[in-house]
Amino acid sequence: STSDSVVTLLDYGAGNVRSIRNALRHLGFSIKDVQTPGDILNADRLIFPGVGAFAPAMDVLNKTGMGEALCTYIENDRPFLGICLGLQLLFDSSEENGPVKGLGVIPGTVGRFDSSAGGIRVPHIGWNALQVGNASDILDDVGNRHVYFVHSYRAIPSNENKDWVSSTCHYGESFISSIRRGNVHAVQFHPEKSGEVGLSVLRRFLDPKSSSKQKPEEGKASKLAKRVIACLDVRTNDKGDLVVTKGDQYDVREQSNENEVRNLGKPVDLARQYYKDGADEISFLNITGFRDFPLGDLPMIQVLRYTSENVFVPLTVGGGIRDFTDATGRYYSSLEVAAEYFRSGADKISIGSDAVYAAEEFIKSGAKTGKSSLEQISRVYGNQAVVVSIDPRRVYVNDPDDVPYKVIKVTNPGPNGEEYAWYQCTVSGGREGRPIGAYELAKAVEELGAGEILLNCIDCDGQGKGFDTDLVKLISDSVGIPVIASSGAGTPEHFSEVFETTNASAALAAGIFHRKEVPIQSVKEHLLEKSIEVRIKMQ
Ligand code: 1PR
């Protein structure tokens, strides 16, 4: 390839940059990896997708001399695009495990979103709108459209840095969503995860001349959108093929003589379809991961690799994330399992059973060991990369004092007229009930470092009768991290219902999408009609 189609990438090996690589290849560019500071100085165009935490990133930049090279490159006004942490590192310092000194190119300190002041959930996860200033050509196609953010720290616009700020975003307060001076750009959001709008940002940076000057039709984005997530429960069927399946209350076998595993399609094909249809995120759950070792289950890794090649929205993968000793006696830590998932294209991992054990332990001892998979993965990759999936089952009681768990008054009484219920957590795909409620679990995992909760409900799963809004309300009112409502969606109205009656940040569905009963687009259109902010994909 000619130098016109080469982009230099600064990847210091801290996490998933597969998505940005895939996006660049998709746009017809080949990638040259930075090996030495000289490679930075010699780049024609440089992309710096910062991942992980601020302090370790600065450490690497300082030790390798890359930091100095970066500063020189930027001072010389060479084409630069920083992404996420790649924006934050340009500032004077960060409060993330700090204060820690940054590259000092832009005046200001990077601080944490203040959840108490803004009444907001931290991390800031999801599709938000930008207020774009004048000198921001790479954002020309964004207009009033949503782009994808995932972060807990942000820089604030000030008098000292106002010449740099090219757009701001509102989340409890106004923060810097992009900077630009001459050929130097950086964005706090993830263009490689922002669908077609995001790809257009990359395209305009990579090839400013070829981009059309035509402004897009205006979108309607004004604030953080409610997300609509498509979920693929994946397992190997009896023939040995990896299939997307779907249970009724977690039972995935057909009610026929053969009793085979229900087969609703191929994981990669379905994920691509949902991306095209406008899904804001895609989750893969390896539902037999609790008994089969996921790194032995290479197909799941392949699914992520293939999917991330041309699906440019966030991908979550769950199932089997825990420490494991295989048949030969080799020990794998949960961190290794997660690392492999991240390397293969996952943006977030989701922990089910192992988080239940960790929460039980934490509640019993009152102390954090730091050793659970949840704590370790969250420490290394940040809490925004760790979802806890809860699989609760409703247990009716007559009296709130009957059990030592959080009990709520239910909207619909139980079979014997019970007016109360608690939600018992389960492990191993709903097979075993544990002595802990969904409420207790949610509070505990938030403290242990979960960045988001995927809230299923076994009673509602596959029933198409709507989400359990009692449960979703209980949990989304009790934690400060985003909650994804799951299980039971049957119509577009079920989505507006859960968003109007609870504080859920996202709603997830499986069956209605797989069976093509309700297209994602209809869900979005219905939510728009109800004046609920959603992301509408760029045509
Ligand atoms: O315990 O860390 O190995 O994780 C296992 C993961 O697999 C958990 O996230 C758990 O929720 C999931 N899982 C295990 N068994 C099943 C099963 O169905 N037999 N699936 C299962 C969970 C629930 C949702 C489903 C929604 C929406 N499925 O994924 O997609 O309920 O469905 P609907 O819209 O059709 O109602 P670990």
Coordinates of N, CA, C and O and ligand atoms in Angstrom, one line a residue, residues 231-233 245-252 285-291 318-322 350-355 388-391 426-431 454 456-458 460-464 467 486-490 508-515, ligand 1:
C231 N -29.5 -9.5 22.6 CA -28.7 -10.4 23.4 C -28.7 -11.8 22.7 O -29.8 -12.3 22.3
L232 N -27.5 -12.4 22.5 CA -27.5 -13.7 21.9 C -27.0 -14.7 22.9 O -25.8 -14.6 23.4
D233 N -27.8 -15.6 23.3 CA -27.4 -16.7 24.2 C -26.8 -17.8 23.3 O -27.5 -18.3 22.4
T245 N -29.3 -19.7 20.9 CA -30.5 -20.4 21.4 C -31.3 -19.4 22.2 O -30.9 -18.3 22.4
K246 N -32.4 -19.9 22.7 CA -33.2 -19.0 23.5 C -34.1 -19.9 24.4 O -34.8 -20.8 23.9
G247 N -34.1 -19.6 25.7 CA -34.9 -20.4 26.6 C -36.3 -19.8 26.9 O -36.6 -18.7 26.5
D248 N -37.1 -20.7 27.5 CA -38.3 -20.2 28.2 C -37.9 -20.4 29.7 O -37.7 -21.6 30.1
Q249 N -37.9 -19.3 30.4 CA -37.4 -19.4 31.8 C -36.2 -20.2 31.9 O -36.0 -21.1 32.8
Y250 N -35.2 -20.0 31.0 CA -33.9 -20.6 31.0 C -33.8 -22.0 30.5 O -32.8 -22.6 30.5
D251 N -35.0 -22.6 30.1 CA -35.0 -23.9 29.5 C -34.9 -23.8 28.0 O -35.8 -23.3 27.3
V252 N -33.7 -24.2 27.4 CA -33.5 -23.9 26.0 C -33.8 -25.1 25.1 O -33.6 -25.1 23.9
L285 N -23.8 -14.3 25.4 CA -23.7 -15.0 26.7 C -23.5 -16.5 26.3 O -24.3 -17.1 25.6
N286 N -22.3 -16.9 26.7 CA -21.9 -18.3 26.6 C -22.6 -19.1 27.7 O -22.1 -19.1 28.8
I287 N -23.8 -19.6 27.5 CA -24.6 -20.0 28.6 C -24.2 -21.4 29.2 O -24.8 -21.8 30.2
T288 N -23.3 -22.1 28.6 CA -22.8 -23.3 29.3 C -21.4 -23.0 29.8 O -20.7 -24.0 30.2
G289 N -21.0 -21.8 29.8 CA -19.6 -21.4 30.2 C -19.4 -21.8 31.7 O -18.2 -22.0 32.1
F290 N -20.5 -21.9 32.5 CA -20.3 -22.3 33.9 C -19.7 -23.7 34.0 O -19.1 -24.0 35.0
R291 N -19.9 -24.6 33.0 CA -19.4 -25.9 33.2 C -18.3 -26.2 32.2 O -17.4 -27.0 32.5
G318 N -20.1 -12.8 28.0 CA -20.2 -13.4 29.3 C -20.3 -14.9 29.3 O -20.5 -15.5 28.2
G319 N -20.1 -15.5 30.4 CA -20.1 -17.0 30.5 C -18.8 -17.5 30.9 O -17.8 -17.4 30.1
G320 N -18.7 -18.1 32.1 CA -17.5 -18.9 32.4 C -16.3 -18.1 32.8 O -15.2 -18.6 32.8
I321 N -16.5 -16.8 33.2 CA -15.4 -16.0 33.6 C -15.1 -16.2 35.1 O -15.9 -15.8 36.0
R322 N -14.1 -17.0 35.4 CA -13.7 -17.4 36.7 C -12.3 -18.1 36.6 O -11.8 -18.4 35.5
S350 N -18.9 -10.0 31.1 CA -20.0 -10.1 32.0 C -19.8 -11.3 32.9 O -19.5 -12.4 32.4
I351 N -20.0 -11.1 34.2 CA -19.8 -12.2 35.1 C -21.1 -12.5 35.8 O -21.8 -11.6 36.3
G352 N -21.4 -13.8 35.8 CA -22.6 -14.2 36.5 C -22.3 -15.0 37.8 O -22.2 -14.3 38.8
S353 N -22.2 -16.3 37.7 CA -22.1 -17.1 38.9 C -20.9 -16.6 39.8 O -21.1 -16.5 41.1
D354 N -19.8 -16.3 39.3 CA -18.6 -16.0 40.1 C -18.9 -14.7 40.9 O -18.3 -14.6 42.0
A355 N -19.7 -13.8 40.4 CA -20.0 -12.6 41.1 C -20.9 -12.8 42.3 O -20.8 -12.2 43.3
V388 N -22.0 -7.1 35.7 CA -22.4 -8.3 36.4 C -23.8 -8.7 36.0 O -24.7 -7.8 35.9
S389 N -24.0 -9.9 35.6 CA -25.2 -10.4 35.1 C -25.9 -11.1 36.3 O -25.4 -12.0 36.9
I390 N -27.1 -10.7 36.6 CA -27.9 -11.3 37.7 C -29.0 -12.1 37.2 O -29.7 -11.7 36.3
D391 N -29.1 -13.4 37.7 CA -30.2 -14.3 37.2 C -31.1 -14.6 38.4 O -31.1 -15.7 39.0
T426 N -29.4 -16.8 41.5 CA -29.1 -18.2 41.1 C -27.7 -18.2 40.5 O -27.2 -17.2 40.1
V427 N -27.1 -19.4 40.4 CA -25.8 -19.6 39.7 C -26.0 -20.7 38.7 O -27.1 -21.4 38.7
S428 N -25.0 -21.0 37.9 CA -25.0 -22.1 36.9 C -26.3 -22.0 36.0 O -27.0 -23.0 35.9
G429 N -26.5 -20.9 35.4 CA -27.6 -20.8 34.5 C -29.0 -21.0 35.1 O -29.8 -21.7 34.5
G430 N -29.2 -20.6 36.4 CA -30.5 -20.7 37.0 C -30.7 -22.0 37.7 O -31.7 -22.3 38.3
R431 N -29.7 -22.9 37.6 CA -29.9 -24.3 38.2 C -29.8 -24.3 39.7 O -30.4 -25.2 40.3
L454 N -26.5 -6.2 34.5 CA -27.4 -6.8 33.5 C -28.4 -7.6 34.3 O -28.1 -8.6 34.9
N456 N -31.4 -9.8 34.7 CA -32.4 -10.7 34.1 C -33.5 -11.0 35.1 O -33.4 -10.6 36.3
C457 N -34.5 -11.9 34.7 CA -35.5 -12.4 35.7 C -36.0 -13.7 35.1 O -36.6 -13.7 34.0
I458 N -35.7 -14.8 35.8 CA -36.0 -16.1 35.2 C -37.5 -16.3 35.0 O -37.9 -16.8 34.0
C460 N -39.6 -14.2 34.0 CA -40.1 -13.4 32.8 C -39.4 -13.9 31.5 O -39.9 -13.6 30.4
D461 N -38.3 -14.5 31.7 CA -37.4 -14.9 30.5 C -38.3 -15.6 29.4 O -38.9 -16.6 29.8
G462 N -38.3 -15.1 28.2 CA -38.9 -15.8 27.1 C -40.4 -15.8 27.1 O -41.1 -16.4 26.3
Q463 N -41.0 -15.1 28.1 CA -42.5 -15.1 28.2 C -43.2 -14.0 27.3 O -44.4 -14.1 27.1
G464 N -42.4 -13.0 27.0 CA -43.0 -11.9 26.1 C -44.1 -11.1 26.8 O -44.9 -10.5 26.1
F467 N -41.2 -6.7 31.0 CA -40.1 -6.7 32.0 C -40.7 -6.8 33.4 O -41.8 -6.3 33.6
S486 N -33.6 -6.7 31.6 CA -33.7 -7.8 30.7 C -34.7 -8.8 31.1 O -35.1 -8.9 32.2
S487 N -35.2 -9.6 30.1 CA -36.1 -10.7 30.2 C -37.6 -10.3 30.1 O -38.1 -9.5 31.0
G488 N -38.2 -10.8 29.1 CA -39.7 -10.6 29.0 C -40.2 -9.7 28.0 O -41.4 -9.6 27.8
A489 N -39.3 -9.0 27.2 CA -39.8 -8.1 26.2 C -40.7 -8.8 25.1 O -40.2 -9.9 24.6
G490 N -41.8 -8.3 24.8 CA -42.7 -8.9 23.8 C -43.2 -8.0 22.8 O -43.6 -8.3 21.7
L508 N -32.8 -4.8 27.3 CA -32.2 -5.9 26.4 C -33.3 -6.9 26.1 O -34.2 -7.2 26.9
A509 N -33.3 -7.4 24.9 CA -34.2 -8.5 24.5 C -33.5 -9.5 23.6 O -32.5 -9.2 22.9
A510 N -34.1 -10.6 23.5 CA -33.5 -11.7 22.7 C -34.6 -12.3 21.8 O -34.6 -12.1 20.6
G511 N -35.5 -13.0 22.4 CA -36.5 -13.8 21.6 C -37.2 -13.0 20.5 O -37.3 -13.4 19.4
I512 N -37.7 -11.8 20.9 CA -38.5 -11.1 19.9 C -37.7 -10.7 18.7 O -38.2 -10.6 17.5
F513 N -36.4 -10.5 18.9 CA -35.5 -10.1 17.8 C -35.2 -11.3 17.0 O -35.2 -11.4 15.7
H514 N -34.8 -12.4 17.6 CA -34.4 -13.7 16.9 C -35.6 -14.2 16.1 O -35.4 -14.7 15.0
R515 N -36.8 -14.1 16.6 CA -37.9 -14.7 15.9 C -38.5 -13.7 14.9 O -39.6 -13.9 14.3
Ligands
1PR1 O1 -22.5 -17.8 35.4 O2 -20.6 -16.3 34.7 O3 -20.9 -18.5 33.6 O4 -22.5 -16.6 33.2 C1 -23.5 -17.3 32.5 C2 -24.3 -16.3 31.7 O5 -25.2 -17.1 30.9 C3 -25.2 -15.5 32.7 O6 -25.1 -14.2 32.2 C4 -26.6 -16.0 32.5 O7 -27.5 -15.0 32.6 C5 -26.6 -16.7 31.2 N1 -27.4 -17.9 31.1 C6 -27.1 -19.1 31.7 N2 -28.1 -20.0 31.4 C7 -28.9 -19.4 30.6 C8 -30.1 -20.0 30.0 O8 -31.0 -19.3 29.4 N3 -30.3 -21.3 30.2 N4 -29.2 -17.1 29.8 C9 -28.5 -18.0 30.4 C10 -29.6 -16.0 30.3 C11 -31.1 -14.5 29.9 C12 -30.9 -13.4 28.9 C13 -32.0 -13.4 27.9 C14 -33.1 -12.5 28.4 C15 -34.0 -11.9 27.4 N5 -30.5 -15.6 29.4 O9 -29.7 -13.5 28.3 O10 -31.4 -13.0 26.7 O11 -33.8 -13.1 29.4 O12 -34.7 -12.9 26.8 P1 -36.1 -12.6 26.2 O13 -36.0 -11.2 25.6 O14 -36.3 -13.6 25.1 O15 -37.1 -12.7 27.3 P2 -21.6 -17.4 34.3

